[in-house]
Coordinates of C-alpha atoms in Angstrom, one line a residue:
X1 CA 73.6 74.6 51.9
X2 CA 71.3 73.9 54.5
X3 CA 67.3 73.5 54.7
X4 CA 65.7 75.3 57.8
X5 CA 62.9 73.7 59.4
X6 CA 60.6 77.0 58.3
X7 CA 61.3 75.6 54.9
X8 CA 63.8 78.2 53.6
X9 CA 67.3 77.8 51.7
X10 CA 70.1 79.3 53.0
X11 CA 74.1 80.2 51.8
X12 CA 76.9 80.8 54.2
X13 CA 77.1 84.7 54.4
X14 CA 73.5 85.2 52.8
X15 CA 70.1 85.7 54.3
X16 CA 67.5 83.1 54.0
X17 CA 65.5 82.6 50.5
X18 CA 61.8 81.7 50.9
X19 CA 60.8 78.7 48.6
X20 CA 57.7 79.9 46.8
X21 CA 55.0 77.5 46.8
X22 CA 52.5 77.1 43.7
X23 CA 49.1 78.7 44.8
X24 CA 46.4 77.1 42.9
X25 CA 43.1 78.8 42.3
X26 CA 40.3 77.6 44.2
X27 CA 37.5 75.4 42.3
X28 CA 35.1 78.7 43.0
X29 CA 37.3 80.8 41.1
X30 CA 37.7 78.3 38.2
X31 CA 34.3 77.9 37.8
X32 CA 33.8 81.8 38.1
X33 CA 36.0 82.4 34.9
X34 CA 35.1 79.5 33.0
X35 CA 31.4 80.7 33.1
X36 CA 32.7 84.5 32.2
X37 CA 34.3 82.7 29.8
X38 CA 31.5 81.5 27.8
X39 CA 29.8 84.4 27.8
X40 CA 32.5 87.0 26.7
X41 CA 34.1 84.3 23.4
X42 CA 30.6 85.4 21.4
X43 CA 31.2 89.5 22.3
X44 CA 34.6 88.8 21.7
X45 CA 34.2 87.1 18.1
X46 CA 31.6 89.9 17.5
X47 CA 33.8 92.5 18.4
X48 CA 36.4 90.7 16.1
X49 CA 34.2 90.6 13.5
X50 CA 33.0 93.9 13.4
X51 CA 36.6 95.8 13.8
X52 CA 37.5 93.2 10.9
X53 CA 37.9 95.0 7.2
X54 CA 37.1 91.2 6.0
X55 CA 37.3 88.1 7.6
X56 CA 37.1 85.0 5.5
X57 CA 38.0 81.2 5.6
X58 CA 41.4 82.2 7.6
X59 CA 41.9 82.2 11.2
X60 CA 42.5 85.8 11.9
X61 CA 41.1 88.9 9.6
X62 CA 42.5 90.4 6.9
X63 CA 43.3 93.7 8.4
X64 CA 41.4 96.0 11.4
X65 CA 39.5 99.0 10.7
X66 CA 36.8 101.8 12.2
X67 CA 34.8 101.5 8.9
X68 CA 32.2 99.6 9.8
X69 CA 31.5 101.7 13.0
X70 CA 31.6 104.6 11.0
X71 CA 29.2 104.0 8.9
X72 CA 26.6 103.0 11.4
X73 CA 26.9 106.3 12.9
X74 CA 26.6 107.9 9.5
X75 CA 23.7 106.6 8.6
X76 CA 20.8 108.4 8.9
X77 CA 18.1 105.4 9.7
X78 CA 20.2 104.1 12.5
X79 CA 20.7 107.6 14.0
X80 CA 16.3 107.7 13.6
X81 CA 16.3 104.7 15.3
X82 CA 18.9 105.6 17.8
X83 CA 16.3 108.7 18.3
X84 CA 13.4 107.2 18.7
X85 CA 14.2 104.7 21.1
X86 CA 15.5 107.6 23.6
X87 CA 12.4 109.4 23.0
X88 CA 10.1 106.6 24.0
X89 CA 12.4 105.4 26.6
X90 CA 13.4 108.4 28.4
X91 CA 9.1 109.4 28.2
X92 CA 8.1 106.0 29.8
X93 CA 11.3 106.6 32.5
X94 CA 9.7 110.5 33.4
X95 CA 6.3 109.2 33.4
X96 CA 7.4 106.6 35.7
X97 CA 8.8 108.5 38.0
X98 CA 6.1 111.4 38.2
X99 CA 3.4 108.1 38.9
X100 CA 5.3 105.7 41.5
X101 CA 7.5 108.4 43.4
X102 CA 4.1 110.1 45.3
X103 CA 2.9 106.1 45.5
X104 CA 5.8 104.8 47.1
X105 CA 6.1 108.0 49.5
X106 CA 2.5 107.9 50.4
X107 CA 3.2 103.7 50.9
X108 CA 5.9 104.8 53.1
X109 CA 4.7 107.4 55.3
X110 CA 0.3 107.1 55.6
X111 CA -0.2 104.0 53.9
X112 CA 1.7 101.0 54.8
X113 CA -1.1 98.5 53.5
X114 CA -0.1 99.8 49.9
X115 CA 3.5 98.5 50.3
X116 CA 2.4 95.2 50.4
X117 CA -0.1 95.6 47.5
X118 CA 2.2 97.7 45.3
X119 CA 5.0 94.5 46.2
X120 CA 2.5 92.3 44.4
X121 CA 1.8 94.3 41.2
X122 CA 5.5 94.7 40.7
X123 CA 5.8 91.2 39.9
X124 CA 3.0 91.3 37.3
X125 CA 4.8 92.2 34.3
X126 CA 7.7 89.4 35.0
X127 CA 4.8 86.8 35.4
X128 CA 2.7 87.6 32.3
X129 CA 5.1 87.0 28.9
X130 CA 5.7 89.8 26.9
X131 CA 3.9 87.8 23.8
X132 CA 0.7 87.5 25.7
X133 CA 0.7 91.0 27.1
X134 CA 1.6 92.0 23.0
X135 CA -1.6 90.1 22.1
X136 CA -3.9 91.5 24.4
X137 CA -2.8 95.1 23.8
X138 CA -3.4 94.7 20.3
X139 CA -6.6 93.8 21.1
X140 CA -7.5 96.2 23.0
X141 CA -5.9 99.3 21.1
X142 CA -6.3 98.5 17.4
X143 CA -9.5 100.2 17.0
X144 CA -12.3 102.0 19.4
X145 CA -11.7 105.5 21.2
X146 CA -7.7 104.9 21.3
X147 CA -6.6 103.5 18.7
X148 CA -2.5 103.3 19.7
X149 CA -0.9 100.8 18.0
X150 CA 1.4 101.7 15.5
X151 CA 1.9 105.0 17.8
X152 CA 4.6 105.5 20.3
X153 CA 2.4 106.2 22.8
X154 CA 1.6 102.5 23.1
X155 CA 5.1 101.7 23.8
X156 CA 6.1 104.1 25.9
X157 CA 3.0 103.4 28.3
X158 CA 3.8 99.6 28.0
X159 CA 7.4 100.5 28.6
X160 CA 5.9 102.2 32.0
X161 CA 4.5 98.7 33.5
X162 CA 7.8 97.1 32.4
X163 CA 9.7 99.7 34.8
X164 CA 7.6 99.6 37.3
X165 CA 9.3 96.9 39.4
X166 CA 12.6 98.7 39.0
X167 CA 11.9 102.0 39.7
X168 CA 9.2 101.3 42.3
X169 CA 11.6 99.0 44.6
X170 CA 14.7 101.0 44.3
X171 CA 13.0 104.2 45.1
X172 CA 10.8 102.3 48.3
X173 CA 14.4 101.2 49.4
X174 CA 16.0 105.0 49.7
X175 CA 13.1 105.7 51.3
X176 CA 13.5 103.6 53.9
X177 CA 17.1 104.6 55.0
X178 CA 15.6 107.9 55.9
X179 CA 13.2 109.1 58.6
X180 CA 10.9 110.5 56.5
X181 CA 8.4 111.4 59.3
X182 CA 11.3 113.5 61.5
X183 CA 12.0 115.2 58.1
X184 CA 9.1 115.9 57.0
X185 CA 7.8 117.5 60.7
X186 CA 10.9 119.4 60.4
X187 CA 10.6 121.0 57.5
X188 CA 6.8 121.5 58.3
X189 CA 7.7 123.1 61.5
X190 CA 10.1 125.7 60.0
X191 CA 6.7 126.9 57.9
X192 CA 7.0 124.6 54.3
X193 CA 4.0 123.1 53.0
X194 CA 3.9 119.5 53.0
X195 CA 4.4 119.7 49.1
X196 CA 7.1 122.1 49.7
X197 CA 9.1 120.0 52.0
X198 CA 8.5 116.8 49.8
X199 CA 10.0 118.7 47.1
X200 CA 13.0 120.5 48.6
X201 CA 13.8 118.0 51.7
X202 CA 12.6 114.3 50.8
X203 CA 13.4 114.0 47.0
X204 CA 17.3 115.3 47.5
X205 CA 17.7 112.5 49.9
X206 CA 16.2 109.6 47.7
X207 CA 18.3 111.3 44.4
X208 CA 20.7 108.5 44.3
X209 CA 17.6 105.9 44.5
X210 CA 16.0 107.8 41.6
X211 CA 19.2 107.5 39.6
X212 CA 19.7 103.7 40.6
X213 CA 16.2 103.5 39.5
X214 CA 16.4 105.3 36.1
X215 CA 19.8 103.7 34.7
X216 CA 18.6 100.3 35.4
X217 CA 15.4 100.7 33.7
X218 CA 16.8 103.1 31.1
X219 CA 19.4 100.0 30.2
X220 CA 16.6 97.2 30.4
X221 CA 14.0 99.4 28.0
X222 CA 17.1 100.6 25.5
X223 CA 17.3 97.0 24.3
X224 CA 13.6 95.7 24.3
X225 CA 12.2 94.0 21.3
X226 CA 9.3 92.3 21.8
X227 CA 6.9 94.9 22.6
X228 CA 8.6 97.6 20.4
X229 CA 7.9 94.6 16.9
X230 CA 4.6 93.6 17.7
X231 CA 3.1 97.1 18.7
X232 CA 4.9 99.6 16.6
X233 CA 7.0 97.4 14.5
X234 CA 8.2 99.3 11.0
X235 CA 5.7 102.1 11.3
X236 CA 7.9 103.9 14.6
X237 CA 11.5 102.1 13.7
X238 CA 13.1 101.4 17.6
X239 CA 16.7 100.4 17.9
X240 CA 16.0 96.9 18.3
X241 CA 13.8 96.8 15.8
X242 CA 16.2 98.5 13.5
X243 CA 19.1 95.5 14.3
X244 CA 15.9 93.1 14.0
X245 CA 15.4 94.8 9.9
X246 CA 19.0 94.7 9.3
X247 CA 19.9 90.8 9.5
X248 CA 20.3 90.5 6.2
X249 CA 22.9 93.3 5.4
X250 CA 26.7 92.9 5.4
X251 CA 27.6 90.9 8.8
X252 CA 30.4 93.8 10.1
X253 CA 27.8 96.2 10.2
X254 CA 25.3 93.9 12.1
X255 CA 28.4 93.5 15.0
X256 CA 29.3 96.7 14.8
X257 CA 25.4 97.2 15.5
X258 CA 25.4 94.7 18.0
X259 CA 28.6 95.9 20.0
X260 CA 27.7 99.3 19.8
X261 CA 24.1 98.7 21.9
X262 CA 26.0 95.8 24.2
X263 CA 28.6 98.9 25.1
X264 CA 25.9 101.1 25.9
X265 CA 23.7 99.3 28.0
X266 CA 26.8 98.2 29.5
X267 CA 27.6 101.8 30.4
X268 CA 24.5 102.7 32.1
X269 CA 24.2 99.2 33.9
X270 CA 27.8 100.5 35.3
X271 CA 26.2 103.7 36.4
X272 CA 23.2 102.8 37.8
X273 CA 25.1 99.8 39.9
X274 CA 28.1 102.7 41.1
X275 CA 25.2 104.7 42.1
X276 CA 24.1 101.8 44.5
X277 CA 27.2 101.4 45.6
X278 CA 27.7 104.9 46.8
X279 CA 24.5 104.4 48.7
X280 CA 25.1 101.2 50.1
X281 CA 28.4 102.8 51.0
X282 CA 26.6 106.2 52.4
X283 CA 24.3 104.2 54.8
X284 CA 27.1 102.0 56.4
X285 CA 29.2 105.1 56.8
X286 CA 26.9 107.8 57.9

């Protein structure tokens, strides 16, 4: 047996065998995975827990089962509340759109002054806590010409300021990797209205924007709290509000509550990020 100077073993008759080295992770990675870690051992116990038929003082549970899950689904109060909170979220994400998609293309093309001021209200409803804003809309809505709270109107224009910074910067963005001018001359050109060609030519180019846009916001505004208990509380039950009422019950149902809304939002945070992937990978491969 002989040791070559590229560090290899070798027989007489037989080829060379590489000696395989230990590869070690790099601190990076370890610090990576220790962080995801942490944050998946509580989803992971929950999960446990709620697939669990019972789970007392020993390690593992007594036996796995879909029961819990199932009757979350069969219940009608959860399925109101599952309801209601698509309602008021899926109004607030229309009304968003139909109120900053003519701002930002206005910003963009006639007004570029706007851009700037519209990049400074964005940040309003992340500087201003949601408590505070709670108070002073209960303020201002419990009585006089609109009285609103307790309605879902409340919430669902609330829930419009809170995606405003989502769906305002993600559709400014697709709007910039377009020549909207050269488009919009085109289309003009070949006899469409300016609302026409806005219409048929601009918005099919800023779709994936608008989708980024509404499945980000649609998963931030599925799992708000704050503003759904202090505005509408009881009176228009939201899904969070719903888990909020329900501490008290039987602890599988709770995390099979609690998974079922993580798995959710998880879904449509997946979409919206694949759909700005595609874009990102659209404009570096034109």
């Amino acid at each position: 047996m002989s040791l070559n100077a590229d560090l290899t073993l070798s027989r007489p008759g037989e080829s060379p065998l590489p000696i395989r080295r230990l590869v070690w992770p790099s601190p990076y990675a370890l610090v990576v995975w220790s962080v995801f870690t942490l944050l998946a051992l509580p989803l992971l116990a929950t999960l446990g827990y709620a697939l669990a038929s019972s789970w007392g003082a020993t390690l593992l549970p007594d036996g796995v089962t879909l029961k819990w899950f199932w009757e979350l689904w069969s219940t009608p109060r959860f399925q109101w509340a599952f309801a209601r909170s698509l309602l008021v979220t899926l109004g607030a994400l229309a009304l968003s759109l139909v109120l900053v998609v003519p701002v930002a293309f206005l910003a963009h093309t006639r007004y570029p002054r706007l851009d700037a001021w519209m990049s400074g209200l964005i940040l309003v409803p992340f500087a201003v806590p949601p408590v505070v804003s709670s108070v002073g809309l209960l303020q201002l809505y419990a009585g006089g010409p609109l009285p609103l709270v307790g309605t879902p109107w409340i919430l669902m224009f609330t829930y419009v300021t809170i995606a405003l910074p989502f769906v305002y910067r993600a559709i400014a963005n697709s709007l910039r990797t377009i020549d909207v001018r050269s488009l919009m001359e085109a289309a003009q050109l070949l006899g469409a209205t300016p609302f026409k060609a806005f219409f048929l030519v601009i918005l099919p180019n800023i779709r994936v924007g608008v989708q980024v846009a509404v499945f980000l916001s649609f998963s931030f505004l599925i799992g708000e709290f704050v503003f759904a208990n202090m505005l509408v509380g009881t009176r228009f039950e939201t899904l969070q509000v719903y888990l909020n009422n329900m501490r008290g019950s039987s602890g599988h149902f709770t995390s099979a509550l609690v998974i079922t809304l993580f798995l959710f939002t998880l879904l449509l945070t997946w979409l919206g990020n694949r759909q700005a992937g595609h874009a990102i990978t659209k404009g570096a491969n034109p």
